[in-house]
CSV table of C-alpha atoms in Angstrom, one decimal:
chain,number,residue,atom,x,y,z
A,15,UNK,CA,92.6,-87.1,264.6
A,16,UNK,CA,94.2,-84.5,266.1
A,17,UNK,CA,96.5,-84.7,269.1
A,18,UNK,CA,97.9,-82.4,271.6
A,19,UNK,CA,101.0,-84.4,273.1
A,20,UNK,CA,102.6,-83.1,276.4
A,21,UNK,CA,105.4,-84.1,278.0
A,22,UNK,CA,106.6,-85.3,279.8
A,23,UNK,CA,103.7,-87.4,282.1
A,24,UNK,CA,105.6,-87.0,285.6
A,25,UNK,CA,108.4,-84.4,287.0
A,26,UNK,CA,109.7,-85.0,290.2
A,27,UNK,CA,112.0,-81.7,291.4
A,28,UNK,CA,113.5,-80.6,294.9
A,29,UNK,CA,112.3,-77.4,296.1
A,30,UNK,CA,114.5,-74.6,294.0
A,31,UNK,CA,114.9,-76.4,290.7
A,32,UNK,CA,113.0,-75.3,287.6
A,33,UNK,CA,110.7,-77.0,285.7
A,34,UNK,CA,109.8,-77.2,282.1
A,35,UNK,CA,106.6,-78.9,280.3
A,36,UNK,CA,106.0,-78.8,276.4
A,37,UNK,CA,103.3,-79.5,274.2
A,38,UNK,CA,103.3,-80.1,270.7
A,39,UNK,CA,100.4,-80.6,268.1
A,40,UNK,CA,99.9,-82.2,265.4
A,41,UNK,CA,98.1,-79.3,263.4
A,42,UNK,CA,98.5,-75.5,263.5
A,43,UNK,CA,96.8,-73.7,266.2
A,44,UNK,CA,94.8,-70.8,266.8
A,45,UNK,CA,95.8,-70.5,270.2
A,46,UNK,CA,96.5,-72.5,272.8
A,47,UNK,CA,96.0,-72.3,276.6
A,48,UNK,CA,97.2,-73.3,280.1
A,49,UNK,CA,95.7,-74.5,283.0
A,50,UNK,CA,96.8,-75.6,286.6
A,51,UNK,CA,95.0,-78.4,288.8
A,52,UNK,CA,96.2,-78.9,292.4
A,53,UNK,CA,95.6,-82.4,293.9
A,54,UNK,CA,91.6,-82.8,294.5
A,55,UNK,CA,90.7,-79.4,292.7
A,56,UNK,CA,89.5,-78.2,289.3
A,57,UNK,CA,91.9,-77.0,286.6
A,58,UNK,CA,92.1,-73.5,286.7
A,59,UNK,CA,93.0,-71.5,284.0
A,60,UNK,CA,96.3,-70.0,283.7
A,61,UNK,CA,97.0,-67.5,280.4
A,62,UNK,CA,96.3,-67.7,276.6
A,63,UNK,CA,98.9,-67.8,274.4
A,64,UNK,CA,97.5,-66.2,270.5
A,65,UNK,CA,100.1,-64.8,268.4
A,66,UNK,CA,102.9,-66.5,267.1
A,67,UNK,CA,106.7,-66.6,269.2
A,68,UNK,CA,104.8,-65.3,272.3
A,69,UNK,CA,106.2,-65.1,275.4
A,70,UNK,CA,103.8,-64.3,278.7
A,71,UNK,CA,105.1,-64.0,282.2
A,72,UNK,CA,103.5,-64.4,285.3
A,73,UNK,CA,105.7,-64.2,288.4
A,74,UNK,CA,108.2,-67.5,288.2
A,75,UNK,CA,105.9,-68.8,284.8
A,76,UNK,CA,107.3,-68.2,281.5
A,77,UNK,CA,105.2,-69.7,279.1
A,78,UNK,CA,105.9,-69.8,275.3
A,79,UNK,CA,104.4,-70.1,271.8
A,80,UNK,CA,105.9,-71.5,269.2
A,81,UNK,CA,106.8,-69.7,265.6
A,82,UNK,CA,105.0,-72.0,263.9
A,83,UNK,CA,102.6,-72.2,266.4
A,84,UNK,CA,102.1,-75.9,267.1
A,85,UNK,CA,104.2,-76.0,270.4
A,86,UNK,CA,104.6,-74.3,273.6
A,87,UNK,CA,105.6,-74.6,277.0
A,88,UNK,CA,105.4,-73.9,280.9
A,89,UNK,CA,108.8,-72.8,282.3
A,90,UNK,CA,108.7,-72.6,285.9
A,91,UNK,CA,111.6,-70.9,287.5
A,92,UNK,CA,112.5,-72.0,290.8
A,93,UNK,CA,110.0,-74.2,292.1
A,94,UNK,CA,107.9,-74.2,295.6
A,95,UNK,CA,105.8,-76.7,297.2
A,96,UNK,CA,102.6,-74.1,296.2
A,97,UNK,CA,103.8,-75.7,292.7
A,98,UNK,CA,102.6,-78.6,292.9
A,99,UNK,CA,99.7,-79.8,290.4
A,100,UNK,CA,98.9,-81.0,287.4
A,101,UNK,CA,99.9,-78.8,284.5
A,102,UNK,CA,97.8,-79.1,281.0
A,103,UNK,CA,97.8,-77.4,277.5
A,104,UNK,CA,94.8,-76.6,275.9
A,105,UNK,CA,95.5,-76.6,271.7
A,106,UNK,CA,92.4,-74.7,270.0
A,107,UNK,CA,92.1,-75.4,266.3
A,108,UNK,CA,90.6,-72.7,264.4
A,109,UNK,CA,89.8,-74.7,261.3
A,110,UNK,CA,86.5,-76.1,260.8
A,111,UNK,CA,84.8,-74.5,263.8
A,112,UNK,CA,87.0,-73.8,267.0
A,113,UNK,CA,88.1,-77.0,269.1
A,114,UNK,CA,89.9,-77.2,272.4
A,115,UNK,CA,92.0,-80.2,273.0
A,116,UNK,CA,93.8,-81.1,275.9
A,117,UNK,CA,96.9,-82.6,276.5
A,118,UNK,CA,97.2,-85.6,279.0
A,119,UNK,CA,98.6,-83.3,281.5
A,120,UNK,CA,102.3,-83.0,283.4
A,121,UNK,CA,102.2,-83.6,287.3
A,122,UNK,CA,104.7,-81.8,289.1
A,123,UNK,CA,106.0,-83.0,292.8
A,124,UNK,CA,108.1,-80.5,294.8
A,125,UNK,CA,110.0,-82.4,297.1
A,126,UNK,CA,111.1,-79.4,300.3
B,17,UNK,CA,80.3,-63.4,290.4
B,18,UNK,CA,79.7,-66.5,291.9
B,19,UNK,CA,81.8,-69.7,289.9
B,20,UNK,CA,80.4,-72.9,288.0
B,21,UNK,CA,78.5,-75.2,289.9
B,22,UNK,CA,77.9,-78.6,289.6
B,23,UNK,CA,75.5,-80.9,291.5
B,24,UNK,CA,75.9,-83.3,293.2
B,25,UNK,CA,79.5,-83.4,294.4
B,26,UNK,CA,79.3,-87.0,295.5
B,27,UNK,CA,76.9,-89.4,293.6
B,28,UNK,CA,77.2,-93.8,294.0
B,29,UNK,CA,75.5,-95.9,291.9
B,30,UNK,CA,75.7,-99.5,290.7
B,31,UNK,CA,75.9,-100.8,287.2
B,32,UNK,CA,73.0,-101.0,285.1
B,33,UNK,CA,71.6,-97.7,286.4
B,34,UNK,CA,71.8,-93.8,284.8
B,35,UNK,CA,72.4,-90.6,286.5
B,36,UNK,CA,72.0,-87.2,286.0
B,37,UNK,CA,74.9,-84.7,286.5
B,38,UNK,CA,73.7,-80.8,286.9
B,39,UNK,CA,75.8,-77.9,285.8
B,40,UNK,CA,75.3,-74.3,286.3
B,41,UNK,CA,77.7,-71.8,284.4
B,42,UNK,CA,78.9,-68.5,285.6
B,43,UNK,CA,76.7,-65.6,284.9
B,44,UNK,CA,76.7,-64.8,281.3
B,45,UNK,CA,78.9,-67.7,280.0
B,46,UNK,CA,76.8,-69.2,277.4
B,47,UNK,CA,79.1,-72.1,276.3
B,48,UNK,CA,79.1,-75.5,278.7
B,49,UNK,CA,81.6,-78.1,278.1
B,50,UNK,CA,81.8,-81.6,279.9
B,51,UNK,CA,85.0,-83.5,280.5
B,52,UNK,CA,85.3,-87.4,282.2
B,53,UNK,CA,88.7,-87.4,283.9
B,54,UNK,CA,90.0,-90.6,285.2
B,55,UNK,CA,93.1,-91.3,286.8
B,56,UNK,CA,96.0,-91.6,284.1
B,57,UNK,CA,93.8,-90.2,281.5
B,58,UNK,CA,93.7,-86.7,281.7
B,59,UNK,CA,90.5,-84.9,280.5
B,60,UNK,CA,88.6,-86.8,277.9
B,61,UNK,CA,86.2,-84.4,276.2
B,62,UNK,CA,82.5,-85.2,275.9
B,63,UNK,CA,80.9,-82.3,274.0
B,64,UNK,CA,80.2,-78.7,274.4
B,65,UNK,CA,76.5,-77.0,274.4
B,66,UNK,CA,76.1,-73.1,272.9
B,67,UNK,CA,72.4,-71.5,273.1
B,68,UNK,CA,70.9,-75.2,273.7
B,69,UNK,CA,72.6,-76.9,271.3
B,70,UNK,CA,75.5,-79.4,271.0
B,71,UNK,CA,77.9,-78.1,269.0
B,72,UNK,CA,80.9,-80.0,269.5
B,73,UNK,CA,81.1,-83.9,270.6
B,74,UNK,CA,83.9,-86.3,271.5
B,75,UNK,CA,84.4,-89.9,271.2
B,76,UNK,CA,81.8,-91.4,273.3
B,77,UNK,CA,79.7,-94.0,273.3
B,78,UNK,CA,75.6,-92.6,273.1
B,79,UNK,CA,74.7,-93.9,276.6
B,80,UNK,CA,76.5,-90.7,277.3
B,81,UNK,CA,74.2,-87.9,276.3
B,82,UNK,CA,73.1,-84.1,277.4
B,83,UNK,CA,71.6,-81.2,277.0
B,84,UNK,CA,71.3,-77.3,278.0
B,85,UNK,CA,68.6,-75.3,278.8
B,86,UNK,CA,67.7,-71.6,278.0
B,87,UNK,CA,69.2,-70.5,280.8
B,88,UNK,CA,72.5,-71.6,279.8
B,89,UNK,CA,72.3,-74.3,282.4
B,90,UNK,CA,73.5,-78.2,281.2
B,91,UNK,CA,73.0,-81.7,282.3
B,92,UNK,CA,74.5,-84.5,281.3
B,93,UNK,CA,73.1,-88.1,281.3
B,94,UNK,CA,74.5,-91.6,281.7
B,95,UNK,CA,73.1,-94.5,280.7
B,96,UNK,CA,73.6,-98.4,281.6
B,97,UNK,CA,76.5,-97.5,283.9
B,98,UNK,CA,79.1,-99.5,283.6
B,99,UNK,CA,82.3,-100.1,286.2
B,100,UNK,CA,84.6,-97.8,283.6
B,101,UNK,CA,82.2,-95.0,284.1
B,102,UNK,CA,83.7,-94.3,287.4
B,103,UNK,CA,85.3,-90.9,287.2
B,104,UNK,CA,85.5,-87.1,287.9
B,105,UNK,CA,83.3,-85.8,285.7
B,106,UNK,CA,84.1,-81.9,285.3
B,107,UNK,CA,81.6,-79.0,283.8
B,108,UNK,CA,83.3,-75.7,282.2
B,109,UNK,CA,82.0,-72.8,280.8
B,110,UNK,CA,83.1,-70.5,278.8
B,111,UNK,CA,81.8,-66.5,277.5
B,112,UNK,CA,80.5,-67.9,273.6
B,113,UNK,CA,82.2,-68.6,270.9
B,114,UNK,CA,84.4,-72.4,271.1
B,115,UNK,CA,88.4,-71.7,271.9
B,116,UNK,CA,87.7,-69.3,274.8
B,117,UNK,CA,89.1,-70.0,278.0
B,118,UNK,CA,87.2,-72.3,280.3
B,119,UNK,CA,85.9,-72.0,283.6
B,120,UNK,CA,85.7,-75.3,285.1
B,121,UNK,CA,83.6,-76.3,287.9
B,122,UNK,CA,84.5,-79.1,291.2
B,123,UNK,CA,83.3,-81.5,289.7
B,124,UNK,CA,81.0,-84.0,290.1
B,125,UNK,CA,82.7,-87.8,291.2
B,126,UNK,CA,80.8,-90.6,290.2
B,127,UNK,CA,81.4,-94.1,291.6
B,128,UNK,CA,79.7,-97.4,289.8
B,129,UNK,CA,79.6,-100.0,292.7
């Protein structure tokens, strides 16, 4: 069936680096989506990503969708501690009836 | 507008039993999606309910089962709990149609003693 892979599983960065997690599908997508989940909370949602080559900002968070919109990613320019969390993409297939599918996640550690 | 709330945060039980986990979406939000989320595993979807029916499932055995009401509130139910049933098991909502972004509750965390 189809898969949503993210990568990669862990990132360990000192306070200041960046940090970059990328998804990749299997299929085409319609859109895909971002969410954050900080140790013992809820994912939140993030930003949607729809047309193809995208680029969205939000502060230090560059996200990105691919031209052939079956991959994109989570830039995060100079990390903080606040960082810390498990990122996920969301790939929504629009074929068939719309279908969100997560990818296993990236957890982040800031060390200070 | 007051966020998605599930009930009860906390819930034990041993093997053998079933439990009832209660969802209530954000004002409005007419979609209700259920995820299990274990350690390692990410979110495993369960299904999604729109205007009291299911309209998307995931790869789950049938002692795993739910349902929502007119009111756009959703239950899920578990069956014969086993030990591997022992998870976070998280409610979202979402405005209507399926791809929208979700809204996803604290969660409800189940322990099988």
């Amino acid at each position: 069936g189809q898969q949503v892979m993210q990568i990669p599983q862990y990132q360990h960065v000192q306070e200041g680096e960046d940090f970059t997690t990328y998804c990749n599908s299997s299929t085409t997508l319609s859109n895909i989506q971002w969410y954050k989940q900080r140790p013992g909370g809820h994912p939140v949602f993030l930003i949607q990503l729809v047309k193809s080559g995208e680029v969205k900002k939000q502060k230090r968070l560059t996200f990105q969708f691919g031209e052939a919109k079956k991959n994109s990613s989570l830039h995060i320019t100079a990390t903080q501690t606040t960082d810390v969390g498990t990122y996920f993409c969301a790939g929504v297939r629009g074929t068939g009836g719309f279908k969100t599918i997560f990818g296993a996640g990236t957890r982040l550690f800031v060390k200070a | 507008k007051a966020g998605v709330t599930q009930t009860p945060r906390y819930l034990i039980k041993t093997r053998g039993q079933q439990v009832t986990l209660s969802c209530s979406p954000i004002s409005g939000h007419r979609s209700v999606s259920w995820y299990q989320q274990t350690p390692g595993q990410g979110l495993q979807f369960l299904f999604e309910y729109f205007s009291e029916t299911q309209r998307n499932k995931g790869n789950f055995p049938g002692r795993f089962s739910g349902r929502q009401f007119s009111n756009s509130r959703s239950e899920m139910n578990v069956s014969t709990l086993e030990l591997g049933d022992s998870a976070l098991y998280l409610c979202a909502s979402s405005e209507g149609q399926s791809g929208q972004p979700q809204h996803f509750g604290d969660g409800t965390r189940l322990s099988i003693l």
